[in-house]
Coordinates of N, CA and C in Angstrom, one line a residue:
X1 N 6.5 21.5 0.3 CA 6.4 20.6 -0.4 C 5.6 22.0 -1.5
X2 N 6.1 22.1 -2.3 CA 5.0 23.2 -3.4 C 4.1 22.4 -4.4
X3 N 3.3 22.9 -4.3 CA 2.1 22.5 -5.0 C 1.7 23.2 -6.3
X4 N 2.7 23.7 -7.0 CA 2.6 24.3 -8.5 C 1.2 23.5 -9.5
X5 N 1.3 22.1 -9.4 CA 0.3 21.7 -10.8 C -1.2 21.7 -10.0
X6 N -1.8 21.8 -11.0 CA -3.2 21.6 -10.6 C -3.6 20.2 -10.1
X7 N -2.7 19.1 -10.8 CA -3.0 18.3 -10.6 C -2.0 17.8 -8.5
X8 N -2.0 18.0 -8.1 CA -1.7 18.1 -6.5 C -2.2 19.0 -6.0
X9 N -2.9 19.7 -6.4 CA -4.2 20.1 -4.8 C -5.1 20.0 -4.2
X10 N -4.8 19.7 -3.4 CA -5.8 20.0 -2.2 C -7.4 20.5 -3.0
X11 N -8.7 19.3 -2.8 CA -9.8 19.4 -2.2 C -10.5 18.8 -1.6
X12 N -11.6 20.0 -1.3 CA -12.9 19.7 -0.8 C -14.0 18.8 -0.6
X13 N -13.6 19.2 -2.3 CA -15.1 18.2 -3.0 C -14.8 15.9 -3.3
X14 N -15.0 15.9 -2.2 CA -15.0 14.1 -2.0 C -16.1 13.7 -2.9
X15 N -16.0 14.2 -3.8 CA -16.9 13.3 -5.6 C -15.7 14.0 -6.7
X16 N -13.9 14.4 -6.2 CA -13.5 14.8 -6.8 C -12.7 13.1 -7.5
X17 N -12.4 14.1 -8.9 CA -11.2 12.4 -9.8 C -10.5 12.6 -9.3
X18 N -9.5 11.1 -8.9 CA -8.7 11.2 -8.5 C -6.9 11.4 -9.4
X19 N -6.5 12.1 -10.2 CA -5.3 12.6 -11.6 C -3.9 12.2 -10.7
X20 N -3.4 12.5 -12.0 CA -2.3 11.2 -11.8 C -1.2 11.4 -10.1
X21 N -0.6 12.8 -10.5 CA 0.1 13.2 -9.1 C -0.6 12.8 -8.1
X22 N -1.6 12.9 -8.4 CA -1.8 12.4 -6.9 C -1.9 11.0 -6.9
X23 N -2.4 10.3 -7.7 CA -1.9 8.6 -6.9 C -0.5 8.0 -6.8
X24 N 0.1 8.5 -7.8 CA 1.7 8.2 -7.4 C 1.9 8.8 -5.6
X25 N 1.8 10.7 -5.6 CA 1.6 10.5 -4.0 C 1.1 9.6 -3.2
X26 N -0.6 9.1 -3.6 CA -0.6 7.5 -2.7 C 0.3 6.4 -3.1
X27 N 0.4 6.3 -3.3 CA 1.4 5.2 -4.3 C 2.5 5.2 -3.8
X28 N 2.9 6.5 -3.5 CA 4.2 6.5 -1.8 C 4.5 6.0 -1.0
X29 N 2.8 7.0 -0.6 CA 2.7 5.5 0.3 C 2.0 4.8 1.1
X30 N 1.5 4.2 -0.4 CA 1.2 2.2 0.2 C 2.4 1.1 -0.4
X31 N 3.1 1.9 -0.1 CA 4.7 1.3 -0.8 C 5.1 0.5 0.6
X32 N 5.8 -1.0 0.5 CA 5.6 -1.4 1.3 C 7.3 -1.2 2.1
X33 N 7.9 0.0 1.2 CA 9.4 0.3 1.8 C 9.1 1.7 2.8
X34 N 7.7 2.3 3.0 CA 7.5 3.1 3.4 C 7.2 3.4 5.1
X35 N 7.7 4.0 5.9 CA 8.3 4.0 6.5 C 7.5 4.2 7.6
X36 N 6.5 2.9 7.7 CA 5.0 3.2 9.9 C 5.0 1.7 9.6
X37 N 6.1 0.8 9.1 CA 6.2 -0.5 10.5 C 5.0 -0.9 10.4
X38 N 3.9 -1.3 9.4 CA 3.7 -2.4 9.5 C 4.0 -3.4 9.2
X39 N 4.7 -3.8 9.3 CA 5.5 -4.8 9.0 C 5.9 -5.7 9.8
X40 N 5.8 -4.9 11.4 CA 6.0 -5.5 12.5 C 4.3 -5.7 13.3
X41 N 3.5 -5.7 12.9 CA 1.9 -6.0 13.4 C 1.3 -7.0 13.0
X42 N 0.4 -7.7 13.3 CA -0.1 -9.2 12.5 C -1.5 -8.2 13.4
X43 N -1.9 -7.7 14.3 CA -3.3 -7.3 14.5 C -4.1 -8.6 14.9
X44 N -3.3 -9.7 15.6 CA -3.7 -11.2 15.7 C -3.6 -11.9 15.0
X45 N -3.9 -12.0 14.4 CA -3.8 -12.8 13.1 C -1.9 -13.4 14.1
X46 N -1.4 -13.6 15.0 CA 0.0 -14.3 14.5 C -0.6 -15.5 15.8
X47 N -1.1 -14.8 16.5 CA -2.2 -16.2 16.9 C -2.8 -16.7 16.5
X48 N -3.7 -17.1 15.2 CA -4.3 -18.1 15.0 C -2.6 -18.6 14.1
X49 N -2.0 -18.5 13.7 CA -1.4 -19.1 12.8 C -0.2 -19.5 13.9
X50 N 0.0 -19.6 15.1 CA 0.7 -20.9 15.8 C -0.6 -21.6 16.7
X51 N -1.7 -21.3 16.8 CA -2.6 -22.2 16.5 C -2.7 -23.2 15.6
X52 N -2.3 -22.8 14.4 CA -2.7 -23.8 13.4 C -3.9 -23.2 12.6
X53 N -4.4 -21.7 13.2 CA -6.2 -22.4 12.3 C -5.5 -21.6 10.9
X54 N -4.3 -21.1 10.4 CA -3.9 -20.5 9.2 C -3.2 -21.5 9.8
X55 N -3.4 -22.3 8.6 CA -2.2 -23.0 7.8 C -1.3 -23.4 7.0
X56 N -3.0 -22.3 5.4 CA -2.3 -22.4 3.7 C -2.4 -21.5 3.0
X57 N -3.2 -21.2 2.2 CA -3.4 -20.0 1.2 C -4.8 -19.8 1.5
X58 N -5.7 -21.3 1.6 CA -7.6 -21.0 1.7 C -8.2 -20.5 2.8
X59 N -7.3 -20.9 3.8 CA -7.2 -20.8 5.3 C -7.1 -19.3 5.6
X60 N -5.5 -18.6 5.2 CA -5.6 -17.5 5.0 C -6.5 -16.9 3.9
X61 N -6.7 -17.4 3.4 CA -8.3 -16.0 2.6 C -9.1 -15.8 3.2
X62 N -9.8 -17.1 4.0 CA -11.4 -17.2 5.0 C -10.8 -16.3 5.8
X63 N -9.5 -15.5 6.0 CA -8.8 -14.8 7.2 C -9.6 -13.6 7.7
X64 N -8.5 -13.8 5.9 CA -8.8 -11.6 5.8 C -9.9 -11.0 5.5
X65 N -10.9 -12.2 4.8 CA -12.1 -12.7 4.3 C -12.7 -11.7 5.3
X66 N -12.6 -11.8 6.5 CA -13.1 -12.1 8.0 C -12.7 -11.1 8.8
X67 N -11.9 -10.8 8.0 CA -10.9 -10.0 9.5 C -11.5 -8.4 8.3
X68 N -11.3 -8.0 6.9 CA -11.3 -7.5 6.0 C -14.0 -6.7 6.6
X69 N -14.1 -7.7 6.2 CA -15.5 -7.4 6.5 C -16.0 -7.8 7.5
X70 N -15.7 -8.0 8.9 CA -15.4 -8.1 10.1 C -15.3 -7.1 11.4
X71 N -14.2 -6.5 11.0 CA -13.0 -5.6 11.9 C -12.8 -4.2 10.5
X72 N -12.2 -4.0 10.1 CA -11.9 -2.7 9.3 C -13.1 -2.3 8.2
X73 N -14.0 -3.2 7.4 CA -14.0 -2.3 7.3 C -15.2 -2.2 8.3
X74 N -15.7 -2.8 9.1 CA -16.9 -1.9 10.2 C -16.0 -0.8 11.3
X75 N -15.4 -0.7 11.2 CA -14.1 0.1 12.1 C -13.4 1.0 11.4
X76 N -12.0 1.1 11.3 CA -10.7 1.3 10.7 C -11.1 2.6 9.8
X77 N -12.1 1.9 8.2 CA -12.2 1.7 7.6 C -13.2 3.3 7.5
X78 N -13.9 3.7 8.5 CA -15.2 4.5 8.7 C -14.1 5.9 10.0
X79 N -13.8 5.0 10.4 CA -12.8 6.2 10.8 C -12.0 7.2 9.7
X80 N -11.6 6.4 8.6 CA -11.0 7.1 7.8 C -11.6 8.5 6.7
X81 N -13.4 7.9 6.4 CA -14.2 7.6 6.0 C -14.5 9.9 6.3
X82 N -14.4 9.5 7.7 CA -14.8 10.3 8.7 C -13.3 11.5 9.1
X83 N -12.6 10.9 9.1 CA -11.5 12.1 9.6 C -10.8 12.2 7.2
X84 N -11.9 11.6 7.0 CA -11.4 12.7 5.1 C -12.5 13.9 5.3
X85 N -13.7 13.4 5.4 CA -14.6 14.8 5.1 C -14.2 16.1 7.0
X86 N -14.5 15.5 7.6 CA -14.0 17.2 8.4 C -12.4 17.5 8.7
X87 N -11.4 16.4 7.5 CA -9.4 17.2 7.1 C -10.6 18.7 6.0
X88 N -11.5 17.3 5.2 CA -11.4 18.4 3.4 C -12.7 19.6 4.4
X89 N -13.4 20.0 5.5 CA -13.7 21.0 6.1 C -13.4 21.7 7.0
X90 N -11.8 21.3 6.9 CA -10.6 21.8 8.3 C -11.1 21.7 9.4
X91 N -12.4 21.0 9.8 CA -12.5 20.7 11.0 C -11.8 20.5 12.4
X92 N -10.3 21.0 13.3 CA -9.2 20.3 13.3 C -10.8 20.0 14.7
X93 N -10.9 20.4 15.6 CA -12.0 20.3 16.9 C -12.4 18.6 16.6
X94 N -13.3 18.1 15.6 CA -13.5 17.0 15.5 C -13.3 16.4 15.4
X95 N -11.8 16.7 14.4 CA -10.9 15.2 14.3 C -9.6 15.0 15.3
X96 N -9.7 15.8 16.6 CA -8.7 15.1 17.9 C -10.1 14.2 18.8
X97 N -11.3 15.5 18.2 CA -12.8 14.2 18.8 C -12.9 12.3 18.6
X98 N -12.4 12.9 17.3 CA -12.5 11.1 15.8 C -11.1 10.5 16.8
X99 N -10.0 11.1 16.6 CA -9.1 10.4 16.9 C -9.5 9.7 18.6
X100 N -9.6 10.0 19.2 CA -10.9 10.0 21.0 C -10.9 8.9 21.1
X101 N -12.2 8.5 19.6 CA -12.8 7.8 19.4 C -12.4 6.2 19.1
X102 N -11.5 7.0 18.3 CA -10.7 6.1 17.0 C -10.4 4.7 18.5
X103 N -9.2 5.7 19.7 CA -9.4 5.1 21.3 C -9.7 4.6 21.6
X104 N -10.4 4.7 21.8 CA -11.8 4.1 22.4 C -12.4 2.8 22.5
X105 N -12.4 3.2 20.3 CA -13.1 1.7 20.4 C -12.4 0.6 19.6
X106 N -10.6 1.0 20.2 CA -9.7 -0.7 20.0 C -9.4 -0.5 21.5
X107 N -10.6 -2.7 21.5 CA -10.8 -2.7 23.1 C -10.0 -3.5 23.6
X108 N -8.5 -3.8 22.5 CA -7.0 -4.6 23.0 C -6.4 -3.9 23.0
X109 N -4.4 -3.9 23.5 CA -4.3 -2.7 24.7 C -3.1 -3.4 22.4
X110 N -3.3 -4.1 22.4 CA -1.8 -4.3 20.6 C -2.3 -3.4 19.6
X111 N -3.8 -3.4 19.6 CA -4.6 -3.3 18.7 C -3.9 -1.3 18.4
X112 N -4.8 -0.6 20.1 CA -4.2 0.3 20.5 C -3.2 1.2 19.9
X113 N -2.1 0.1 20.9 CA -0.9 1.0 20.9 C -0.3 0.2 19.5
X114 N -0.5 -0.2 18.2 CA -0.8 -0.7 17.1 C -0.2 0.7 16.2
X115 N -1.7 0.9 16.4 CA -2.4 2.0 15.2 C -1.9 2.9 15.6
X116 N -1.9 3.7 16.8 CA -1.8 4.7 17.7 C 0.5 4.9 16.6
X117 N 1.4 3.3 17.3 CA 2.1 3.8 16.6 C 2.5 3.9 15.3
X118 N 1.9 2.9 14.7 CA 1.8 3.8 12.6 C 1.6 5.3 12.7
X119 N 0.5 5.7 13.5 CA 0.4 6.6 13.3 C 0.9 7.9 13.5
X120 N 1.1 8.0 14.4 CA 3.3 8.5 14.6 C 3.9 8.8 13.2
X121 N 3.8 7.2 12.7 CA 5.2 7.7 12.8 C 4.6 7.5 10.8
X122 N 3.2 7.6 10.7 CA 3.5 8.1 9.2 C 3.4 9.5 9.3
X123 N 2.3 10.2 10.2 CA 3.1 11.7 10.7 C 4.2 12.4 10.4
X124 N 5.7 11.6 11.2 CA 6.6 11.6 10.7 C 7.4 11.6 9.6
X125 N 7.1 10.5 9.2 CA 7.4 10.4 7.6 C 6.5 11.9 7.3
X126 N 5.2 11.7 6.0 CA 5.3 12.8 6.1 C 5.4 14.6 6.1
X127 N 5.7 14.9 7.6 CA 5.6 16.3 7.7 C 6.5 16.3 6.5
X128 N 7.4 16.2 6.9 CA 8.7 17.2 5.5 C 7.5 17.2 4.7
X129 N 6.8 16.5 3.0 CA 7.4 16.8 2.5 C 5.5 17.5 2.0
X130 N 5.1 18.0 3.1 CA 3.3 18.6 2.7 C 3.9 20.3 3.6
X131 N 3.4 20.9 3.2 CA 3.6 22.7 4.9 C 1.6 22.7 4.3
X132 N 0.8 21.7 5.8 CA 0.1 22.5 5.8 C -0.8 22.4 7.1
X133 N -1.0 23.9 7.3 CA -1.5 24.4 9.2 C -2.4 22.9 9.9
X134 N -3.4 22.6 8.8 CA -4.1 21.8 9.9 C -3.4 20.1 10.3
X135 N -2.7 19.9 8.8 CA -2.5 18.7 9.5 C -1.2 19.6 10.8
X136 N 0.0 20.1 11.2 CA 1.0 20.3 11.1 C 0.3 20.1 13.3
X137 N -1.6 21.5 12.7 CA -1.2 21.4 14.2 C -2.0 20.5 15.0
X138 N -2.2 20.0 14.6 CA -3.2 18.0 14.6 C -1.5 17.1 14.7
X139 N -0.3 18.2 14.6 CA 1.0 17.2 14.6 C 1.2 17.7 16.5
X140 N 0.7 18.8 16.7 CA 1.1 20.1 17.6 C 1.1 19.0 18.9
X141 N -0.8 19.1 18.3 CA -1.9 18.6 19.3 C -1.0 17.1 19.6
X142 N -0.7 15.5 18.9 CA 0.0 14.6 19.5 C 1.1 16.1 19.6
X143 N 2.3 16.2 19.5 CA 3.5 16.1 19.7 C 3.2 16.6 22.3
X144 N 1.9 17.4 22.6 CA 1.7 17.9 23.1 C 0.3 17.2 24.2
X145 N 0.7 15.9 23.8 CA -0.3 14.1 24.0 C -1.7 14.3 25.1
X146 N -1.7 16.0 24.4 CA -3.8 16.1 23.8 C -4.1 14.8 23.0
X147 N -3.5 13.5 21.7 CA -3.8 12.9 20.9 C -3.0 11.8 21.0
X148 N -3.7 10.0 20.2 CA -3.1 9.5 20.2 C -2.5 9.6 18.9
X149 N -2.8 9.6 18.2 CA -2.7 10.1 16.4 C -2.6 8.5 16.1
X150 N -4.1 7.9 15.7 CA -4.0 7.0 15.8 C -4.3 6.2 13.7
X151 N -3.9 6.0 13.5 CA -3.4 5.3 11.7 C -4.2 5.9 11.1
X152 N -5.5 4.5 11.1 CA -6.6 5.4 9.8 C -7.1 6.8 10.2
X153 N -7.0 7.9 11.8 CA -7.6 8.6 11.4 C -6.7 9.9 10.7
X154 N -5.4 9.5 11.0 CA -4.4 10.1 10.0 C -4.3 10.2 8.2
X155 N -4.2 9.3 8.3 CA -4.5 8.4 6.8 C -5.5 8.9 6.1
X156 N -6.5 9.2 7.2 CA -8.4 10.0 6.0 C -7.3 11.1 5.9
X157 N -7.8 12.1 7.2 CA -6.2 13.7 6.9 C -5.7 13.4 5.7
X158 N -4.1 12.5 5.8 CA -3.4 12.3 4.6 C -4.4 13.0 3.2
X159 N -5.4 11.8 3.3 CA -5.4 11.1 1.9 C -6.2 12.4 1.1
X160 N -7.3 12.7 1.5 CA -8.1 14.6 1.5 C -6.9 16.0 1.6
X161 N -5.8 15.3 1.8 CA -5.0 16.8 1.8 C -3.9 16.5 0.6
X162 N -4.1 15.3 0.4 CA -3.9 15.0 -1.1 C -5.2 15.1 -2.0
X163 N -6.2 15.2 -2.1 CA -7.0 14.7 -2.7 C -7.4 14.2 -3.9
X164 N -7.2 13.2 -3.6 CA -7.9 12.1 -3.9 C -9.0 11.9 -3.3
X165 N -10.3 11.3 -4.5 CA -11.5 10.2 -3.8 C -11.2 10.1 -2.5
X166 N -12.9 10.5 -2.0 CA -13.1 9.8 -0.5 C -12.8 7.7 -1.5
X167 N -13.4 7.5 -1.6 CA -13.3 6.1 -2.2 C -12.5 5.8 -3.1
X168 N -11.5 6.0 -3.0 CA -9.9 5.6 -3.5 C -9.1 5.8 -2.2
X169 N -9.4 6.7 -1.3 CA -9.2 7.1 0.1 C -9.6 5.3 0.9
X170 N -10.8 5.6 0.9 CA -11.4 3.9 1.0 C -10.8 2.7 1.1
X171 N -10.6 3.1 -0.2 CA -10.1 1.5 -1.0 C -8.9 1.1 -0.5
X172 N -8.2 2.3 -0.7 CA -7.0 1.4 -0.7 C -5.7 2.1 0.7
X173 N -6.7 2.4 1.4 CA -6.7 2.0 3.3 C -7.4 0.3 3.3
X174 N -8.7 -0.2 3.0 CA -8.5 -1.4 2.7 C -7.7 -2.4 2.2
X175 N -7.5 -1.6 1.1 CA -6.0 -2.6 0.4 C -5.0 -3.0 1.3
X176 N -4.7 -1.4 1.9 CA -2.5 -1.6 3.1 C -2.8 -2.4 3.6
X177 N -4.5 -2.3 4.2 CA -4.4 -3.2 5.8 C -4.7 -4.4 5.3
X178 N -5.2 -4.5 4.2 CA -4.8 -6.5 3.5 C -3.9 -6.8 3.8
X179 N -3.3 -6.1 2.4 CA -1.9 -6.4 1.7 C -0.5 -6.7 3.0
X180 N -0.7 -5.9 3.8 CA 0.9 -5.8 4.9 C 0.6 -7.2 5.5
X181 N -1.1 -7.9 5.6 CA -0.7 -9.3 7.1 C -0.3 -10.1 5.7
X182 N -0.9 -10.0 4.1 CA -0.3 -11.0 3.7 C 0.8 -11.1 3.9
X183 N 1.5 -9.9 3.8 CA 2.6 -9.8 3.6 C 3.7 -10.8 5.1
X184 N 2.9 -10.5 5.7 CA 3.5 -10.6 7.2 C 2.8 -12.8 7.4
X185 N 2.1 -13.4 6.3 CA 1.9 -14.2 6.5 C 2.9 -15.0 5.4
X186 N 3.4 -14.9 4.3 CA 4.4 -15.3 4.2 C 5.0 -15.7 4.1
X187 N 5.2 -14.4 5.5 CA 6.9 -14.9 6.6 C 6.4 -16.0 7.0
X188 N 4.9 -15.9 8.4 CA 5.0 -16.8 9.7 C 4.4 -17.6 8.5
X189 N 3.8 -18.2 7.8 CA 3.1 -19.5 8.0 C 3.7 -20.7 8.2
X190 N 5.3 -20.6 7.0 CA 4.9 -19.5 5.6 C 4.1 -19.8 4.6
X191 N 4.3 -19.3 3.7 CA 3.3 -19.6 1.8 C 4.5 -19.3 1.1
X192 N 4.2 -19.0 -0.4 CA 5.4 -19.5 -1.4 C 5.1 -17.5 -1.7
X193 N 5.7 -16.8 -2.8 CA 5.5 -15.2 -3.2 C 4.3 -15.6 -3.7
X194 N 4.2 -16.4 -4.9 CA 3.3 -16.8 -5.6 C 1.9 -16.4 -5.1
X195 N 1.6 -17.2 -3.9 CA 0.3 -17.8 -3.1 C 0.3 -16.2 -2.4
X196 N 1.1 -15.6 -2.1 CA 0.7 -14.1 -1.8 C -0.2 -13.8 -2.9
X197 N 0.7 -13.4 -3.7 CA 0.3 -13.3 -5.3 C -0.8 -13.0 -5.6
X198 N -1.2 -14.3 -5.2 CA -3.1 -15.1 -5.3 C -4.3 -14.7 -4.1
X199 N -3.3 -14.4 -3.2 CA -3.8 -14.0 -1.8 C -4.7 -12.7 -2.7
X200 N -4.0 -11.5 -2.6 CA -3.7 -10.1 -2.9 C -4.7 -10.2 -4.2
X201 N -4.5 -11.0 -5.2 CA -5.7 -11.0 -5.9 C -7.1 -11.2 -5.7
X202 N -6.8 -12.3 -4.9 CA -8.6 -12.4 -4.7 C -9.7 -12.0 -3.9
X203 N -8.4 -11.1 -3.0 CA -9.3 -10.0 -2.2 C -9.6 -8.4 -3.0
X204 N -9.6 -9.0 -4.1 CA -9.8 -7.3 -4.7 C -11.5 -6.9 -4.8
X205 N -11.7 -8.0 -5.2 CA -13.5 -7.6 -5.9 C -14.1 -7.1 -3.9
X206 N -13.9 -8.4 -3.3 CA -14.3 -7.6 -1.9 C -14.4 -6.3 -1.0
X207 N -13.0 -6.5 -2.0 CA -12.2 -4.7 -1.1 C -13.5 -3.6 -2.2
X208 N -13.7 -3.4 -3.5 CA -14.7 -3.2 -4.3 C -15.9 -3.0 -3.4
X209 N -16.3 -4.3 -3.2 CA -18.1 -4.4 -2.4 C -18.2 -4.0 -1.4
X210 N -16.9 -3.8 -0.5 CA -16.9 -3.0 1.0 C -17.2 -1.5 1.0
X211 N -16.3 -1.2 -0.1 CA -16.1 0.9 -0.8 C -17.0 1.3 -1.1
X212 N -18.2 0.1 -1.0 CA -18.9 0.9 -1.8 C -19.7 1.0 -0.4
X213 N -19.8 -0.6 0.5 CA -20.6 -0.6 2.0 C -20.4 0.8 2.7
X214 N -19.5 0.8 2.5 CA -18.8 2.2 3.5 C -19.3 2.9 3.2
X215 N -19.3 3.6 1.7 CA -20.3 4.7 1.4 C -20.8 5.3 1.9
X216 N -22.4 4.3 2.1 CA -23.2 4.8 2.3 C -22.7 4.3 4.0
X217 N -22.3 4.6 4.7 CA -22.7 4.5 6.2 C -21.8 6.1 6.3
X218 N -21.8 6.4 7.7 CA -21.5 7.0 9.1 C -20.7 6.4 10.0
X219 N -19.9 7.0 10.6 CA -18.9 6.8 11.5 C -19.6 6.4 12.7
X220 N -21.4 6.5 13.0 CA -22.2 6.3 14.2 C -22.2 5.0 14.3
X221 N -21.4 4.0 12.3 CA -22.5 2.6 12.1 C -21.2 1.7 12.6
X222 N -20.3 2.6 13.2 CA -18.8 1.6 13.6 C -19.4 0.1 14.3
X223 N -19.2 -0.7 14.0 CA -19.6 -2.0 15.1 C -18.1 -3.1 15.1
X224 N -18.0 -3.7 16.1 CA -17.0 -4.8 16.2 C -17.9 -6.2 16.1
X225 N -17.8 -6.5 15.0 CA -18.1 -8.0 14.5 C -17.5 -9.1 14.9
X226 N -16.3 -8.9 15.7 CA -14.4 -9.8 15.0 C -14.4 -9.6 17.2
X227 N -15.2 -10.1 17.0 CA -14.5 -10.3 18.2 C -13.5 -11.7 19.0
X228 N -13.7 -12.7 18.5 CA -12.7 -13.8 18.5 C -11.3 -13.7 17.7
X229 N -11.0 -12.1 16.8 CA -10.1 -12.0 16.7 C -9.0 -11.0 17.4
X230 N -10.0 -10.1 18.2 CA -9.6 -9.4 19.0 C -9.0 -10.6 20.6
X231 N -9.8 -12.0 20.8 CA -8.9 -12.8 21.9 C -7.8 -13.0 21.6
X232 N -7.5 -13.4 20.3 CA -6.6 -14.1 19.8 C -5.7 -12.5 20.1
X233 N -5.9 -11.0 19.3 CA -4.2 -9.6 19.8 C -4.8 -9.8 21.4
X234 N -6.0 -10.4 22.4 CA -5.2 -10.1 23.8 C -3.7 -11.9 24.7
X235 N -5.1 -12.3 23.2 CA -4.0 -14.0 24.2 C -2.0 -13.6 23.3
X236 N -2.0 -11.8 22.4 CA -0.7 -12.9 21.0 C 0.7 -12.4 22.1
X237 N 0.7 -11.5 23.1 CA 1.2 -11.5 24.0 C 1.8 -12.1 25.4
X238 N 1.5 -13.3 25.0 CA 1.2 -14.2 26.0 C 2.1 -15.7 25.0
X239 N 2.1 -15.4 23.8 CA 2.6 -16.4 22.8 C 3.4 -17.1 23.4
X240 N 4.5 -17.9 23.4 CA 6.3 -18.0 23.6 C 7.0 -17.4 23.2
X241 N 6.4 -17.2 21.6 CA 8.0 -16.5 20.7 C 7.2 -16.1 19.7
X242 N 7.3 -14.5 19.1 CA 6.4 -14.1 18.5 C 8.1 -13.0 17.3
X243 N 7.3 -13.2 16.4 CA 7.6 -12.6 15.1 C 7.2 -11.0 14.9
X244 N 6.0 -10.1 15.3 CA 5.2 -9.6 15.4 C 4.9 -8.4 16.9
X245 N 5.2 -7.6 16.6 CA 4.7 -6.8 18.0 C 3.4 -6.5 18.3
X246 N 2.7 -7.1 17.3 CA 1.2 -6.7 17.6 C 0.4 -8.5 16.9

């Protein structure tokens, strides 16, 4: 992809201001039609729904607040931030190590497979859009099965390539993680579309708050504080019927 316009040029400065051209490309990868398979994963939420622990809009908001605070913000979002920083410095070997660490951090099989599946599909989809040596080298390691290509790592790399600011990279990852679950919950509970819209809107203050918290942390602060969600992920494969892969 040609990068003749100044607002499409990647920046290594983590304080960079996100421009209009970069924002358009970011919106592209966040679109629900972007084919990475998010609509096929609930990451354990379906177990809660079938156990009737999530039956309405209020319970969904409570679940998502816990999911973002105790799972995504203390795990995947920190991998996004670290991958962004390593990619900005062209530290390929550190990105490889980070992908291995992300794989080890995910203690449930479905979570590991789901993250890697989305990451591989993301790489496949965006590769024709950019000519970037580091991204291509990472993809080559994936082809050689030296890495798993986890989605948070790939997302952090790609947002660094786009040149969006690091806070935008983190907040949009939090948004994407939340929004895909809401879309799936609307189908699975089921809820009306308006309830889904209200739930998305209710999450905005929390996403802003978590983004600020994450910026004060490093990859060494990763923690798993959502054991019940992990247990539901483990039990998901044993459900009698399933709408989602995870």
